[in-house]
GROMACS .gro file of C-alpha atoms in nm:
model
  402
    1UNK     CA    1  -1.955  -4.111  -4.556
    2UNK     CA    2  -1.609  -3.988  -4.420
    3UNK     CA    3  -1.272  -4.106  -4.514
    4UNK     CA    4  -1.229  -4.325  -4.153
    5UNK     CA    5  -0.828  -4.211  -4.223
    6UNK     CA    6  -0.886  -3.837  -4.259
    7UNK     CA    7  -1.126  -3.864  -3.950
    8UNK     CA    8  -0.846  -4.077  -3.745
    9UNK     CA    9  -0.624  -3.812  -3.883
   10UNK     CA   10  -0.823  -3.491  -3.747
   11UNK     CA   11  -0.910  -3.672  -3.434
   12UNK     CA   12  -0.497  -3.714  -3.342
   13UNK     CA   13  -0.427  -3.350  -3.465
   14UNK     CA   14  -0.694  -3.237  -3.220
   15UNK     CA   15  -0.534  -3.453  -2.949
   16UNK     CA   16  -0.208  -3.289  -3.049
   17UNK     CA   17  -0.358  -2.948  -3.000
   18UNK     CA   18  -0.533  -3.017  -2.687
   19UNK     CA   19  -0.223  -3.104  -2.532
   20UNK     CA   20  -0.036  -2.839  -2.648
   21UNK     CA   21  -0.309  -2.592  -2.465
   22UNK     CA   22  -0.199  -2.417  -2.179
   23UNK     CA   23   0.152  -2.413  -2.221
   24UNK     CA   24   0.390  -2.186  -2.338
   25UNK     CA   25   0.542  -2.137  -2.660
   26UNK     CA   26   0.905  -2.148  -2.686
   27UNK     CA   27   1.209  -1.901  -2.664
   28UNK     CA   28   1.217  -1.720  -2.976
   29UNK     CA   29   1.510  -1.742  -3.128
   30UNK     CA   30   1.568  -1.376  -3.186
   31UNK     CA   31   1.569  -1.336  -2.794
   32UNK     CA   32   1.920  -1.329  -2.609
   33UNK     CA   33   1.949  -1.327  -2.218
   34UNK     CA   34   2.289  -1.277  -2.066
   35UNK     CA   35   2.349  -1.282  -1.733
   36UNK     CA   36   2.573  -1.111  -1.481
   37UNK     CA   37   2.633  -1.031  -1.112
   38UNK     CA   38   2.605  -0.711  -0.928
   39UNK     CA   39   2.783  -0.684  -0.620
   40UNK     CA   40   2.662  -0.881  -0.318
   41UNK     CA   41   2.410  -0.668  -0.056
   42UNK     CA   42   2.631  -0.619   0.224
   43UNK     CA   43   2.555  -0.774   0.609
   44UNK     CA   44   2.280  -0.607   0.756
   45UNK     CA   45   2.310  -0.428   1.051
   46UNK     CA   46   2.619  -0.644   1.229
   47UNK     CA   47   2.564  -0.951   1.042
   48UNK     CA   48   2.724  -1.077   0.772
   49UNK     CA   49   2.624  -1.117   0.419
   50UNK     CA   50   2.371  -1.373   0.440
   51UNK     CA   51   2.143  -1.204   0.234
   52UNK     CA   52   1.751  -1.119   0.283
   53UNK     CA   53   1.381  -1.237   0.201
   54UNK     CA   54   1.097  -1.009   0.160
   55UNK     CA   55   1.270  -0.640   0.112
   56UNK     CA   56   1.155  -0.279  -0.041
   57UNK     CA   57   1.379  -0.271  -0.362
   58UNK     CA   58   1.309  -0.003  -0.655
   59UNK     CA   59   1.498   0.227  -0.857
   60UNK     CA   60   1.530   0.626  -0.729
   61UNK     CA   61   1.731   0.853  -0.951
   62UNK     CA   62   1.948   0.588  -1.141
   63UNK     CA   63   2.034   0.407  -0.823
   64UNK     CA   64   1.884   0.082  -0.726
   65UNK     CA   65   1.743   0.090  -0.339
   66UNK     CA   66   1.711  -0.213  -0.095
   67UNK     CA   67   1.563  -0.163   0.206
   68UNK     CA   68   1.484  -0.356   0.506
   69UNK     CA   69   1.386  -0.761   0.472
   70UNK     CA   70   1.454  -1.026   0.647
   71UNK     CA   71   1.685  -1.332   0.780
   72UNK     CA   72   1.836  -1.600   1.025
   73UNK     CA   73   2.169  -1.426   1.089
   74UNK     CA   74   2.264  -1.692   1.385
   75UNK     CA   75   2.226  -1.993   1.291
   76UNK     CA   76   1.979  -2.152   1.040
   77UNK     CA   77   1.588  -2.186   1.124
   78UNK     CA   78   1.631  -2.586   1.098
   79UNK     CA   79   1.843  -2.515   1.416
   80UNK     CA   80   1.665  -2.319   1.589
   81UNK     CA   81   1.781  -1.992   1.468
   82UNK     CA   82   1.536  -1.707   1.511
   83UNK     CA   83   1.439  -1.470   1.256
   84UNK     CA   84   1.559  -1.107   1.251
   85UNK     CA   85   1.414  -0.807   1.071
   86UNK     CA   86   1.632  -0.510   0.955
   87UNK     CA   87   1.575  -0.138   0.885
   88UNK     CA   88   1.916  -0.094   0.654
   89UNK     CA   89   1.900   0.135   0.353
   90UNK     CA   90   2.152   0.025   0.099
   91UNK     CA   91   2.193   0.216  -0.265
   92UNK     CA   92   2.365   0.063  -0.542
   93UNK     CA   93   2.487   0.318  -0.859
   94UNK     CA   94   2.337   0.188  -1.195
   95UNK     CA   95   2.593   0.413  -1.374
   96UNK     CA   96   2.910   0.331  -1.284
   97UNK     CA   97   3.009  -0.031  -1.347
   98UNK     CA   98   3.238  -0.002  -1.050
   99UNK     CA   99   3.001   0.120  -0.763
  100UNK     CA  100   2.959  -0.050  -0.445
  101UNK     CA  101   2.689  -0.055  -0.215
  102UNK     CA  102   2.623   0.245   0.017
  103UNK     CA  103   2.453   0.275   0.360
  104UNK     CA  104   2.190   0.520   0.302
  105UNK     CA  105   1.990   0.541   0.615
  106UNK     CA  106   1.722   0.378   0.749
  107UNK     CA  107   1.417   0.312   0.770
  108UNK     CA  108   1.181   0.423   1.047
  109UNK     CA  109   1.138   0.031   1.190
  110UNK     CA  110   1.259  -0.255   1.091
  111UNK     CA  111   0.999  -0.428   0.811
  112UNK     CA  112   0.996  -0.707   0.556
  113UNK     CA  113   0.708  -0.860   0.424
  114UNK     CA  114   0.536  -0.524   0.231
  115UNK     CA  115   0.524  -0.394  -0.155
  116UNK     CA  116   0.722  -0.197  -0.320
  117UNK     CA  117   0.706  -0.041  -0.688
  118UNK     CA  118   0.924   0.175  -0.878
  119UNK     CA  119   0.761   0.557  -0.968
  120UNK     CA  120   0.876   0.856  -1.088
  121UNK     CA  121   0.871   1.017  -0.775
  122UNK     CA  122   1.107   0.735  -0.608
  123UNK     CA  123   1.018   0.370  -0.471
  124UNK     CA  124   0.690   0.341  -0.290
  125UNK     CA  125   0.745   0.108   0.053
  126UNK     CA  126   0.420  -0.066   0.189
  127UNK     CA  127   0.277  -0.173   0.477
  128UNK     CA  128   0.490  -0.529   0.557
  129UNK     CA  129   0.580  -0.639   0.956
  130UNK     CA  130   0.815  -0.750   1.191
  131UNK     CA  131   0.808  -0.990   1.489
  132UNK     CA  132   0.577  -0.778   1.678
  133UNK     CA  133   0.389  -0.519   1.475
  134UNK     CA  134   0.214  -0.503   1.133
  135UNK     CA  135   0.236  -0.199   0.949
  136UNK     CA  136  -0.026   0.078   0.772
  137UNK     CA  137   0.287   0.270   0.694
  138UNK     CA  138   0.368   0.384   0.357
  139UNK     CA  139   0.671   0.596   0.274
  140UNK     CA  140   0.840   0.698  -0.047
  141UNK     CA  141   1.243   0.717  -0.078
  142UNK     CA  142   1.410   0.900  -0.323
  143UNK     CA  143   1.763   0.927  -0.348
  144UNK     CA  144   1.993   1.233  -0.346
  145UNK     CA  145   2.197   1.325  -0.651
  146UNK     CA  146   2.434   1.524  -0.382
  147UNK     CA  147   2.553   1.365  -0.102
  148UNK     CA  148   2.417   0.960  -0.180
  149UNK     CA  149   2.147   0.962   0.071
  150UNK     CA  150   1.789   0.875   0.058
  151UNK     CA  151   1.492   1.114   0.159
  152UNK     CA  152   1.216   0.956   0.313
  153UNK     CA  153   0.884   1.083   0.298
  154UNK     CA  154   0.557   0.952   0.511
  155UNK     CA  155   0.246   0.912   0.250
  156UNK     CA  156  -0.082   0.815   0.336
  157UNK     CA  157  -0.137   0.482   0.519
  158UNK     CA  158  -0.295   0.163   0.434
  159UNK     CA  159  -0.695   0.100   0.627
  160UNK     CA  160  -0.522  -0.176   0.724
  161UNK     CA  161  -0.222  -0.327   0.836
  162UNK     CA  162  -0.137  -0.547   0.519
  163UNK     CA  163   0.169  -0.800   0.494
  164UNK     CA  164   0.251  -1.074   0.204
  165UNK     CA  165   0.097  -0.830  -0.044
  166UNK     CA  166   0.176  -0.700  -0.401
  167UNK     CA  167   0.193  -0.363  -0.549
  168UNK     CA  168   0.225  -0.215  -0.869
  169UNK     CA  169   0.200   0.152  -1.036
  170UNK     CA  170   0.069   0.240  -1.376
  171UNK     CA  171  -0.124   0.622  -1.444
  172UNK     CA  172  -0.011   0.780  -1.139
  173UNK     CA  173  -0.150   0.567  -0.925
  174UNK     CA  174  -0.049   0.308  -0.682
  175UNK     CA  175  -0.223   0.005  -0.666
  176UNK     CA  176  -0.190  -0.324  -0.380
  177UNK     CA  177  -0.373  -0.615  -0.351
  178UNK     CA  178  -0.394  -0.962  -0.213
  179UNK     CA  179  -0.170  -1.089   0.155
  180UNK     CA  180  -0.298  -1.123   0.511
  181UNK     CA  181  -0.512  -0.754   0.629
  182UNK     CA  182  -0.509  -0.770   1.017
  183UNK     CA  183  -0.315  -1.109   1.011
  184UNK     CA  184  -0.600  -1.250   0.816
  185UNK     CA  185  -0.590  -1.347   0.419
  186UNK     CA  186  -0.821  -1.092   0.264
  187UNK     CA  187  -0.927  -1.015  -0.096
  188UNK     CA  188  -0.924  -0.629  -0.068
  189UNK     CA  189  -0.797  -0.386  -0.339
  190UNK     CA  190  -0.658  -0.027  -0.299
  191UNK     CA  191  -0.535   0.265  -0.501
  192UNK     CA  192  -0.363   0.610  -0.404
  193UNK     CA  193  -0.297   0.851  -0.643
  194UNK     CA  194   0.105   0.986  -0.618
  195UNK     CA  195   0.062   1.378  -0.721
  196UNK     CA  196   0.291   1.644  -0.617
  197UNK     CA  197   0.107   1.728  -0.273
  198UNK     CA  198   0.138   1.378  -0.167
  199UNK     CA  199  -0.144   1.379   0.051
  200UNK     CA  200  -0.377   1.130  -0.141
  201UNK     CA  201  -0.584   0.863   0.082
  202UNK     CA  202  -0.589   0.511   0.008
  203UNK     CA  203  -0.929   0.390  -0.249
  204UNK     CA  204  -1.107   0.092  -0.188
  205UNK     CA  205  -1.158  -0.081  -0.516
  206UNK     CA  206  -1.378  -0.397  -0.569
  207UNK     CA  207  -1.213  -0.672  -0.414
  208UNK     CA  208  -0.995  -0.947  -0.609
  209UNK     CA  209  -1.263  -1.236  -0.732
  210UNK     CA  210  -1.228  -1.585  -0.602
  211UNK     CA  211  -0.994  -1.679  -0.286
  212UNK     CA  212  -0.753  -1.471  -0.101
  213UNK     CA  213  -0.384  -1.446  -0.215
  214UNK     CA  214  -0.097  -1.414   0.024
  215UNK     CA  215   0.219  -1.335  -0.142
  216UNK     CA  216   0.042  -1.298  -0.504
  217UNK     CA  217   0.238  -1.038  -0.802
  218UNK     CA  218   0.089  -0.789  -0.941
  219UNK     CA  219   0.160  -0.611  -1.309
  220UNK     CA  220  -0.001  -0.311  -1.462
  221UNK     CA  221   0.020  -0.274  -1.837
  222UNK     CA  222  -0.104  -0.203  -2.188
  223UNK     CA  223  -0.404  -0.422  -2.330
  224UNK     CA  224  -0.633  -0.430  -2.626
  225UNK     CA  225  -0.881  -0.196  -2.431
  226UNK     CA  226  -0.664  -0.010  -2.214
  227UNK     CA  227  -0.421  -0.050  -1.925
  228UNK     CA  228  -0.483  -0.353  -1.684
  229UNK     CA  229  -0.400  -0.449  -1.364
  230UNK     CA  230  -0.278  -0.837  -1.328
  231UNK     CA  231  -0.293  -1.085  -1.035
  232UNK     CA  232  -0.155  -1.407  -1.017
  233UNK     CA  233  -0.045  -1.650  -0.772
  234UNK     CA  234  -0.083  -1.640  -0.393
  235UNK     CA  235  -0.247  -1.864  -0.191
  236UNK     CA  236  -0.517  -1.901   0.050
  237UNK     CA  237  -0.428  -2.079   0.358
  238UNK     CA  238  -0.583  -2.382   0.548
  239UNK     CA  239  -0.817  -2.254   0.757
  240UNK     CA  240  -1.024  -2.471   0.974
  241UNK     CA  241  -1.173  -2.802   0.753
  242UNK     CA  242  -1.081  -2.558   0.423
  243UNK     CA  243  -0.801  -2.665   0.236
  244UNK     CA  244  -0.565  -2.419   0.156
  245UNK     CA  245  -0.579  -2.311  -0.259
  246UNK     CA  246  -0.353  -2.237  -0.449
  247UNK     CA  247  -0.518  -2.027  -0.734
  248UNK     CA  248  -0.446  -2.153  -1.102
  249UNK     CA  249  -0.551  -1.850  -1.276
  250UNK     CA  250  -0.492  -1.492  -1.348
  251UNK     CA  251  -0.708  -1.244  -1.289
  252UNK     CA  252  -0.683  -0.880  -1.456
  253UNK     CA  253  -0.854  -0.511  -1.383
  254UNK     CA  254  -0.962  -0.250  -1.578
  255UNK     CA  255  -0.867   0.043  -1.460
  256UNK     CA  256  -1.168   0.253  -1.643
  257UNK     CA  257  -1.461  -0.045  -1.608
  258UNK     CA  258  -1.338  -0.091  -1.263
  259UNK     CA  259  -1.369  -0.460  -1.314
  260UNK     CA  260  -1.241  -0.770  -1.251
  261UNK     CA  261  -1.190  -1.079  -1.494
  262UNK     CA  262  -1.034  -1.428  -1.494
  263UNK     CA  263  -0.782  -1.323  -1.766
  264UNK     CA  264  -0.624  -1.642  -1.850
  265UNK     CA  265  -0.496  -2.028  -1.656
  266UNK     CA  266  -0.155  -2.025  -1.574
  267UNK     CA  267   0.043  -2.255  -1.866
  268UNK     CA  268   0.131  -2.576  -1.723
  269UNK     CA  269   0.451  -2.763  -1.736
  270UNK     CA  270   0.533  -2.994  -1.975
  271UNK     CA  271   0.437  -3.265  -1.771
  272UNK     CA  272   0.096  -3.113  -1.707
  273UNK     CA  273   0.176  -3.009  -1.350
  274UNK     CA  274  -0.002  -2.686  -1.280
  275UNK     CA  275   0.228  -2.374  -1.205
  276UNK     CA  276   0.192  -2.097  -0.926
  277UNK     CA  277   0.408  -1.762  -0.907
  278UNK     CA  278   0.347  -1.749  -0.547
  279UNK     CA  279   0.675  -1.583  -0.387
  280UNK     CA  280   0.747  -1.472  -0.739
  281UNK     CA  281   0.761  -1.171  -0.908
  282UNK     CA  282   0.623  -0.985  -1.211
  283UNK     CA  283   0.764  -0.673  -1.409
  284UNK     CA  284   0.582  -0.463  -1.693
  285UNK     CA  285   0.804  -0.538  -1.991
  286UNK     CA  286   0.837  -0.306  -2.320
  287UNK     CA  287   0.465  -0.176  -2.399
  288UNK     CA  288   0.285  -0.522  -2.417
  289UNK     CA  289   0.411  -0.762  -2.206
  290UNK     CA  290   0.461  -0.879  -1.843
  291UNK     CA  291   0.766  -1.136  -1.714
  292UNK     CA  292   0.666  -1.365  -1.457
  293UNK     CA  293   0.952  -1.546  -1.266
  294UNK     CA  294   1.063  -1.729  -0.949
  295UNK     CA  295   0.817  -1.828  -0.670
  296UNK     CA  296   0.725  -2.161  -0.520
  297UNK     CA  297   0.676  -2.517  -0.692
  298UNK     CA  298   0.275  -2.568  -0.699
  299UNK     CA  299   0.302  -2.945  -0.599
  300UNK     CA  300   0.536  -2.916  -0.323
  301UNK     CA  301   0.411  -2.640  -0.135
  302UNK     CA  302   0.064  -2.723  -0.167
  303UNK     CA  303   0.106  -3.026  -0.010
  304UNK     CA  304   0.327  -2.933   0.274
  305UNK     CA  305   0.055  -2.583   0.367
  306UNK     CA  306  -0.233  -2.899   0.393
  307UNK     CA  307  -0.010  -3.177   0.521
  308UNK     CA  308  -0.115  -3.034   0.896
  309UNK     CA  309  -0.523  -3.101   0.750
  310UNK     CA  310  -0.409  -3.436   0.629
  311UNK     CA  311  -0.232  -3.534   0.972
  312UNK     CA  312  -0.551  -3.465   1.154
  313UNK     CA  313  -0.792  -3.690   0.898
  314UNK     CA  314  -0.573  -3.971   0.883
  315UNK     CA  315  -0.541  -3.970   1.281
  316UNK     CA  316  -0.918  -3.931   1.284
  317UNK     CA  317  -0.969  -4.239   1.041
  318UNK     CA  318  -0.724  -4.430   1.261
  319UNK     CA  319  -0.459  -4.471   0.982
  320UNK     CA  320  -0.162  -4.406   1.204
  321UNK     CA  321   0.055  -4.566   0.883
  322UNK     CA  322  -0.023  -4.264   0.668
  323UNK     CA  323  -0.030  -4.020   0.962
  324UNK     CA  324   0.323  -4.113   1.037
  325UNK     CA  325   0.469  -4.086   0.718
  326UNK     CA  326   0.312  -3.739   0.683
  327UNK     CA  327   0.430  -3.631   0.990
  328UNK     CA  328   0.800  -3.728   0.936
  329UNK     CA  329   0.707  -3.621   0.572
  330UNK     CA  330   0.651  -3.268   0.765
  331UNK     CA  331   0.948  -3.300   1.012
  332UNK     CA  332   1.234  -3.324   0.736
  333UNK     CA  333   1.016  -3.065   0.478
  334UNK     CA  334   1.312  -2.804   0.571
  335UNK     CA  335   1.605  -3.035   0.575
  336UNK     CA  336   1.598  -3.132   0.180
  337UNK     CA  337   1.849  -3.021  -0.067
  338UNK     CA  338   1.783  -2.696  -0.263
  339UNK     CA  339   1.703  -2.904  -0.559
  340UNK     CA  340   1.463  -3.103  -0.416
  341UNK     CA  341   1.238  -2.747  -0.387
  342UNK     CA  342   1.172  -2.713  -0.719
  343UNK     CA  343   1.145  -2.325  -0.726
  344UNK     CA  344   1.066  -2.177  -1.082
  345UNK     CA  345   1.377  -2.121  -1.338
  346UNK     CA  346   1.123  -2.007  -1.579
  347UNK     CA  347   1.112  -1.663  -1.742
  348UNK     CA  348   0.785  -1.625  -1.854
  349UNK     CA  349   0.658  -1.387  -2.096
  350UNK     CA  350   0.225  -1.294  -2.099
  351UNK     CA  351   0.116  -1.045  -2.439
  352UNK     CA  352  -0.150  -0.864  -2.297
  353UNK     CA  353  -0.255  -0.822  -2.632
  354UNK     CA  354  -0.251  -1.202  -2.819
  355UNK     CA  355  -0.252  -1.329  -2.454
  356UNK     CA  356  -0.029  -1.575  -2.541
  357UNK     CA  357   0.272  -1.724  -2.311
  358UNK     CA  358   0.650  -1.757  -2.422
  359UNK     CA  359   0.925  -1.947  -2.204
  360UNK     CA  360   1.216  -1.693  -2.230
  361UNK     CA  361   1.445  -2.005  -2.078
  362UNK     CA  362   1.477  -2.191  -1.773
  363UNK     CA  363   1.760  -1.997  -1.547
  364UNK     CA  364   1.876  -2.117  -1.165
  365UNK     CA  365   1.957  -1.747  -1.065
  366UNK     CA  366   1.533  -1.724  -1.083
  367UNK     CA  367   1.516  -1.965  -0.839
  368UNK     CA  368   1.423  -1.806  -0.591
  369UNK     CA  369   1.120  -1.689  -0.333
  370UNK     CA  370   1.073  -1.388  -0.198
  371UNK     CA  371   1.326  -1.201  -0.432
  372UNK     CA  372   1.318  -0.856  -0.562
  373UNK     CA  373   1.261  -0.784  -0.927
  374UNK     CA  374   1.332  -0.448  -1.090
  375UNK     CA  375   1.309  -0.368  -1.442
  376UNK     CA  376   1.547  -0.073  -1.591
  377UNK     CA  377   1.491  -0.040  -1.951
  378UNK     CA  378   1.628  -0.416  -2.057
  379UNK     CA  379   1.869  -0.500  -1.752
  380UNK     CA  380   1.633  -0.696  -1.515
  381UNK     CA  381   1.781  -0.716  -1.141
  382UNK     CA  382   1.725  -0.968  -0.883
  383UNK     CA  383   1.790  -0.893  -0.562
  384UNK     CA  384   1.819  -1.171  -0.332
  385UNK     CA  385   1.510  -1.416  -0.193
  386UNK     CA  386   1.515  -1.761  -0.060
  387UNK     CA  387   1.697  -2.054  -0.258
  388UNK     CA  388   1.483  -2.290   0.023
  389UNK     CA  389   1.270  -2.218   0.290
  390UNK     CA  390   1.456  -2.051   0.551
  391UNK     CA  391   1.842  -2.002   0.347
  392UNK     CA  392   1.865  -1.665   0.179
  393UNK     CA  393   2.123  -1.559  -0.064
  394UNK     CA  394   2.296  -1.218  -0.081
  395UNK     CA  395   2.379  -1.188  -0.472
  396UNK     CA  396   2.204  -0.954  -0.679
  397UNK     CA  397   2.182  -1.100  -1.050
  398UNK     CA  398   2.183  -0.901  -1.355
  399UNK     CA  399   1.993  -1.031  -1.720
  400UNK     CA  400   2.030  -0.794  -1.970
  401UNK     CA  401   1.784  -0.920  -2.238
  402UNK     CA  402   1.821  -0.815  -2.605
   0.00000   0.00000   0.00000
């Protein structure tokens, strides 16, 4: 017969352990993150610095490259300000620790809303719209070591006009996935090859499994049996009597099996509330890792995407109670404080290898949604994104991690 105390004593260790599941480890102590500021992007066009949401950003040549995004250089959305879309070109020297921003150009339309990855060859711009079109287009710029402006070359276009999507580059190739195709979520998958001719066409790959993912990140890197692809976050919107989703998981592809998996959940927060990176973004790190940062709270934004599904049932049921409190629930959403958003201050770290998770630390200048992140070497930059829906920021932070 068991000791009942050693039993008792596995039983709470097990409880221990089962909690512990699913979340990350914490900072090791042998990692340092210091932060700094780059200077701010300048005003767009004739506005002023407000910042911008949604832009191309990448590294060409040493430089870091912003182009395009969007904001509400008026007066704020909650106002009635209207959205405006920009075509700017702005390069920023790496090198010199007293370089300002440059006008570069521009690009052919204004655009915000694509992809955009880093390559050898210069920063790959995808697809994306504005308040009237939605783009195929895919162009690589690459910056001039002469006279500071950027080259832009046409490459082959998307099948379809994509927006909200993610892209990433590992092998040569190009790879996006997830956002709306058309104006309508879709699950499809595409590579291009970048060679020196520059006259690849897009591949169709299998699609992503499970729901569609607007505004999802996407990471290529190592693993035990070769280089991946990663997905995670995104969301599928409420569509008819389907709630929207909000996808817990990651998913990863093998570039060789041409396969996909359900690579891991998401870790959780320590209350147990579940976690998206929807907004976010995620960089290859070193020759194991990915960091996964910013992006919406899970709770919050899943309940104000089906609060319009929610409205309709309780009005159905006659519970006009609960239909007015969601509806004045959904008419001060955009009015709350910055705080009250909860965007993620995590900086996540994933081993593709031990697949485990490690919280680097929680940092406000993450905070943000629809931010660009590039990685260069151990300096990773973040270039502007929403604090709250609607209110952009124009600084450009710099964590050097060590």
């Amino acid at each position: 017969m068991y000791n009942k105390s050693i039993v008792n004593g596995w039983l709470i260790l097990l409880v221990i352990l089962l909690t512990g599941c699913n979340r990350p480890t914490s900072k090791p102590n042998n990692i340092m993150i210091n932060w700094s500021k780059l200077p701010d992007l300048p005003g767009m066009a004739d506005t002023a610095s407000l910042g911008v949401s949604a832009p191309f950003a990448g590294i060409s040549n040493g430089k870091l490259v912003v182009a395009g995004g969007c904001n509400f250089p008026d007066k704020p959305v909650t106002e009635g300000g209207v959205k405006k879309y920009y075509s700017d070109i702005f390069t920023l020297d790496l090198s010199d620790k007293n370089a300002q921003w440059e006008k570069a150009g521009n690009l052919p339309l204004p655009v915000a809303y694509g992809a955009s990855v880093t390559t050898p060859e210069g920063v790959v711009c995808i697809g994306g719209n504005n308040s009237t079109d939605f783009f195929t287009d895919v162009h690589l710029l690459s910056t001039s070591n002469n006279d500071g402006s950027v080259h832009i070359c046409r490459l082959a276009s998307l099948p379809v006009p994509m927006d909200n999507l993610s892209a990433t580059y590992a092998d040569h190739t190009v790879y996006v996935a997830g956002g709306n195709e058309n104006k309508r979520p879709g699950n499809s998958f595409f590579a291009m090859k970048l060679v020196k001719n520059l006259d690849e066409d897009w591949e169709k790959l299998p699609d992503i499994l499970g729901p569609a993912r607007v505004q999802p990140v996407l990471a290529a890197q190592k693993s035990a049996d070769g280089i991946r692809i990663y997905l995670a976050g995104g969301f599928q919107p409420l569509s008819g009597n389907t709630d929207a989703i909000i996808p817990s998981d990651m998913l990863s592809f093998h570039s060789g099996t041409k396969e996909w998996i359900t690579e891991t959940e998401l870790p959780l927060f320590d209350n147990g509330a579940r976690r998206t990176f929807t907004g976010g973004c995620a960089v290859a790190y070193k020759d194991s890792s990915i960091l996964f940062m910013g992006g919406v709270n899970y709770d919050r934004f899943l309940a104000a995407v089906n609060r319009p599904k929610l409205i309709e049932k309780a009005e159905a049921d006659g519970d006009t109670a609960l239909a007015g409190t969601l509806q004045e629930e959904g008419k001060s959403y955009m009015f709350h404080p910055v705080e009250w958003y909860k965007f993620n201050t995590a900086l996540l770290q994933y081993n593709t290898f031990t697949k485990e998770w490690t919280n680097l630390g929680e940092y406000e200048q993450l905070a943000r949604a629809g931010a660009g992140a590039i990685l260069k070497g151990d300096s990773l930059i973040i270039v502007n994104g929403e604090l709250k829906p609607g209110i952009r920021t124009p600084h450009v932070n710099l964590a050097i991690i060590e």
